[in-house]
GROMACS .gro file of C-alpha atoms in nm:
model
  169
    1MET     CA    1   1.021   1.392  -3.192
    2ARG     CA    2   0.822   1.264  -2.896
    3LYS     CA    3   0.510   1.442  -2.795
    4PHE     CA    4   0.455   1.578  -2.447
    5GLN     CA    5   0.342   1.309  -2.198
    6ILE     CA    6   0.095   1.475  -1.960
    7SER     CA    7   0.071   1.165  -1.737
    8TYR     CA    8   0.448   1.168  -1.670
    9PHE     CA    9   0.433   1.539  -1.602
   10ILE     CA   10   0.144   1.503  -1.353
   11LEU     CA   11   0.314   1.213  -1.176
   12GLY     CA   12   0.637   1.417  -1.158
   13VAL     CA   13   0.455   1.715  -1.007
   14LEU     CA   14   0.286   1.486  -0.751
   15PHE     CA   15   0.623   1.341  -0.647
   16ILE     CA   16   0.775   1.689  -0.615
   17LEU     CA   17   0.479   1.808  -0.405
   18MET     CA   18   0.519   1.503  -0.185
   19ALA     CA   19   0.892   1.580  -0.150
   20LEU     CA   20   0.821   1.938  -0.050
   21LEU     CA   21   0.574   1.815   0.212
   22ALA     CA   22   0.841   1.587   0.356
   23PHE     CA   23   1.100   1.871   0.362
   24ARG     CA   24   0.860   2.126   0.510
   25ASP     CA   25   0.815   1.964   0.849
   26PRO     CA   26   1.022   1.649   0.894
   27ALA     CA   27   0.912   1.606   1.254
   28GLY     CA   28   0.549   1.666   1.161
   29ASP     CA   29   0.260   1.432   1.154
   30LEU     CA   30   0.387   1.092   1.039
   31ILE     CA   31   0.031   0.969   1.007
   32ALA     CA   32  -0.032   1.229   0.738
   33LEU     CA   33   0.285   1.116   0.561
   34VAL     CA   34   0.175   0.752   0.579
   35ILE     CA   35  -0.166   0.838   0.430
   36PHE     CA   36  -0.020   1.064   0.163
   37PHE     CA   37   0.251   0.814   0.067
   38GLY     CA   38  -0.013   0.540   0.058
   39MET     CA   39  -0.222   0.743  -0.187
   40ILE     CA   40   0.082   0.816  -0.406
   41ALA     CA   41   0.178   0.447  -0.404
   42LEU     CA   42  -0.173   0.358  -0.522
   43ILE     CA   43  -0.163   0.621  -0.797
   44LYS     CA   44   0.183   0.505  -0.908
   45GLY     CA   45   0.071   0.140  -0.907
   46PHE     CA   46  -0.235   0.215  -1.119
   47PHE     CA   47  -0.018   0.426  -1.350
   48GLU     CA   48   0.231   0.141  -1.397
   49LEU     CA   49  -0.043  -0.113  -1.463
   50PHE     CA   50  -0.235   0.117  -1.696
   51TYR     CA   51   0.071   0.219  -1.904
   52ARG     CA   52   0.253  -0.116  -1.905
   53LYS     CA   53   0.183  -0.171  -2.275
   54LYS     CA   54   0.323   0.170  -2.370
   55MET     CA   55   0.624   0.108  -2.146
   56GLU     CA   56   0.687  -0.223  -2.324
   57GLU     CA   57   0.662  -0.053  -2.665
   58PHE     CA   58   0.898   0.227  -2.560
   59THR     CA   59   1.164   0.017  -2.386
   60GLY     CA   60   1.132  -0.305  -2.584
   61SER     CA   61   1.165  -0.498  -2.259
   62SER     CA   62   0.918  -0.729  -2.094
   63LYS     CA   63   0.622  -0.573  -1.925
   64ASN     CA   64   0.640  -0.835  -1.647
   65TRP     CA   65   0.863  -0.610  -1.434
   66VAL     CA   66   0.626  -0.316  -1.477
   67ILE     CA   67   0.330  -0.538  -1.380
   68PHE     CA   68   0.523  -0.666  -1.077
   69MET     CA   69   0.616  -0.314  -0.964
   70GLY     CA   70   0.259  -0.194  -1.021
   71ILE     CA   71   0.128  -0.471  -0.795
   72VAL     CA   72   0.398  -0.401  -0.533
   73ASP     CA   73   0.311  -0.030  -0.535
   74LEU     CA   74  -0.060  -0.109  -0.500
   75LEU     CA   75   0.009  -0.342  -0.205
   76PHE     CA   76   0.232  -0.082  -0.035
   77GLY     CA   77  -0.039   0.178  -0.083
   78LEU     CA   78  -0.308  -0.047   0.064
   79ILE     CA   79  -0.091  -0.139   0.363
   80LEU     CA   80  -0.014   0.225   0.436
   81LEU     CA   81  -0.376   0.339   0.398
   82PHE     CA   82  -0.565   0.065   0.578
   83ASN     CA   83  -0.333  -0.024   0.865
   84ILE     CA   84  -0.180   0.304   0.981
   85PRO     CA   85  -0.020   0.171   1.305
   86LEU     CA   86   0.147  -0.107   1.107
   87GLY     CA   87   0.236   0.151   0.842
   88LEU     CA   88   0.410   0.369   1.102
   89ILE     CA   89   0.611   0.075   1.237
   90ALA     CA   90   0.691  -0.066   0.895
   91LEU     CA   91   0.753   0.267   0.721
   92PRO     CA   92   1.135   0.244   0.710
   93PHE     CA   93   1.117  -0.115   0.580
   94VAL     CA   94   0.838  -0.044   0.332
   95PHE     CA   95   1.027   0.249   0.184
   96SER     CA   96   1.352   0.051   0.186
   97PHE     CA   97   1.211  -0.226  -0.030
   98TRP     CA   98   1.019   0.022  -0.242
   99PHE     CA   99   1.332   0.229  -0.315
  100ILE     CA  100   1.543  -0.079  -0.386
  101LEU     CA  101   1.287  -0.245  -0.617
  102ASP     CA  102   1.202   0.076  -0.804
  103SER     CA  103   1.571   0.155  -0.852
  104ILE     CA  104   1.651  -0.195  -0.977
  105GLY     CA  105   1.361  -0.165  -1.219
  106ALA     CA  106   1.492   0.170  -1.343
  107LEU     CA  107   1.840   0.023  -1.388
  108MET     CA  108   1.692  -0.263  -1.591
  109ILE     CA  109   1.546  -0.023  -1.847
  110ALA     CA  110   1.798   0.263  -1.822
  111SER     CA  111   1.987   0.158  -2.135
  112LYS     CA  112   1.669   0.209  -2.339
  113PHE     CA  113   1.670   0.577  -2.239
  114GLN     CA  114   2.019   0.624  -2.379
  115LYS     CA  115   1.861   0.617  -2.725
  116VAL     CA  116   1.649   0.916  -2.626
  117SER     CA  117   1.909   1.123  -2.441
  118ASN     CA  118   2.254   1.057  -2.293
  119GLY     CA  119   2.189   1.314  -2.022
  120TYR     CA  120   1.866   1.147  -1.916
  121TYR     CA  121   2.037   0.806  -1.925
  122TYR     CA  122   2.311   0.918  -1.686
  123PHE     CA  123   2.055   1.095  -1.468
  124MET     CA  124   1.856   0.769  -1.448
  125LEU     CA  125   2.171   0.575  -1.355
  126ALA     CA  126   2.262   0.823  -1.081
  127ILE     CA  127   1.910   0.836  -0.937
  128SER     CA  128   1.883   0.457  -0.942
  129ILE     CA  129   2.214   0.411  -0.760
  130ILE     CA  130   2.115   0.674  -0.502
  131GLY     CA  131   1.777   0.499  -0.462
  132ILE     CA  132   1.946   0.165  -0.393
  133LEU     CA  133   2.185   0.324  -0.141
  134VAL     CA  134   1.900   0.503   0.038
  135GLY     CA  135   1.700   0.179   0.039
  136LEU     CA  136   1.991  -0.013   0.192
  137LEU     CA  137   2.042   0.260   0.454
  138LEU     CA  138   1.676   0.236   0.553
  139LEU     CA  139   1.687  -0.145   0.559
  140PHE     CA  140   1.999  -0.190   0.770
  141ASN     CA  141   1.957   0.103   1.008
  142PRO     CA  142   1.582   0.137   1.075
  143LEU     CA  143   1.617   0.344   1.395
  144SER     CA  144   1.820   0.623   1.240
  145ALA     CA  145   1.615   0.579   0.924
  146ALA     CA  146   1.298   0.651   1.120
  147LEU     CA  147   1.453   0.972   1.250
  148THR     CA  148   1.563   1.092   0.905
  149LEU     CA  149   1.291   0.927   0.701
  150ALA     CA  150   1.112   1.245   0.598
  151PHE     CA  151   1.432   1.397   0.458
  152LEU     CA  152   1.544   1.076   0.282
  153VAL     CA  153   1.202   1.017   0.133
  154GLY     CA  154   1.172   1.383   0.035
  155PHE     CA  155   1.508   1.373  -0.142
  156TYR     CA  156   1.427   1.051  -0.325
  157PHE     CA  157   1.081   1.167  -0.430
  158MET     CA  158   1.224   1.498  -0.550
  159MET     CA  159   1.464   1.308  -0.776
  160ILE     CA  160   1.186   1.078  -0.902
  161GLY     CA  161   0.962   1.382  -0.966
  162ILE     CA  162   1.235   1.553  -1.167
  163SER     CA  163   1.291   1.228  -1.355
  164PHE     CA  164   0.921   1.200  -1.448
  165ILE     CA  165   0.900   1.564  -1.554
  166THR     CA  166   1.213   1.524  -1.766
  167ALA     CA  167   1.063   1.210  -1.927
  168ALA     CA  168   0.744   1.405  -2.006
  169PHE     CA  169   0.934   1.615  -2.259
   0.00000   0.00000   0.00000
């Protein structure tokens, strides 16, 4: 039996709080969203880099992908935090690539979760496919993506938060 993973739980709660913020006022202050998403990207990047060894032990797969995604998340976070005008313009594209890369990474290790729980495995597959579709929508239709970004991001982050909380147990 696995023991409770507080770090997964905290990250899941942070993603759910971020999702609720996005749902609360979609037309609200995009600058606040850029800053908040930048901070979450930094936290997620540090988390991935810090726990890469444990992730490798758990999944049995190479930690190179986790290192790559940790660096990508850190770069996204820095871009969003330190160049807000660029962050506002690039937001649909940044989230598009982020969703696509994160979802591909989750698909790469999803089969390892089947050993833990079939339900979690299928949940991971569904969330990853949704993440890729949302990422492609943002990439190929940036104008409408900008108008619905808060909802799309909120939905995706809600699913990721639930996924992390589920993994904590």
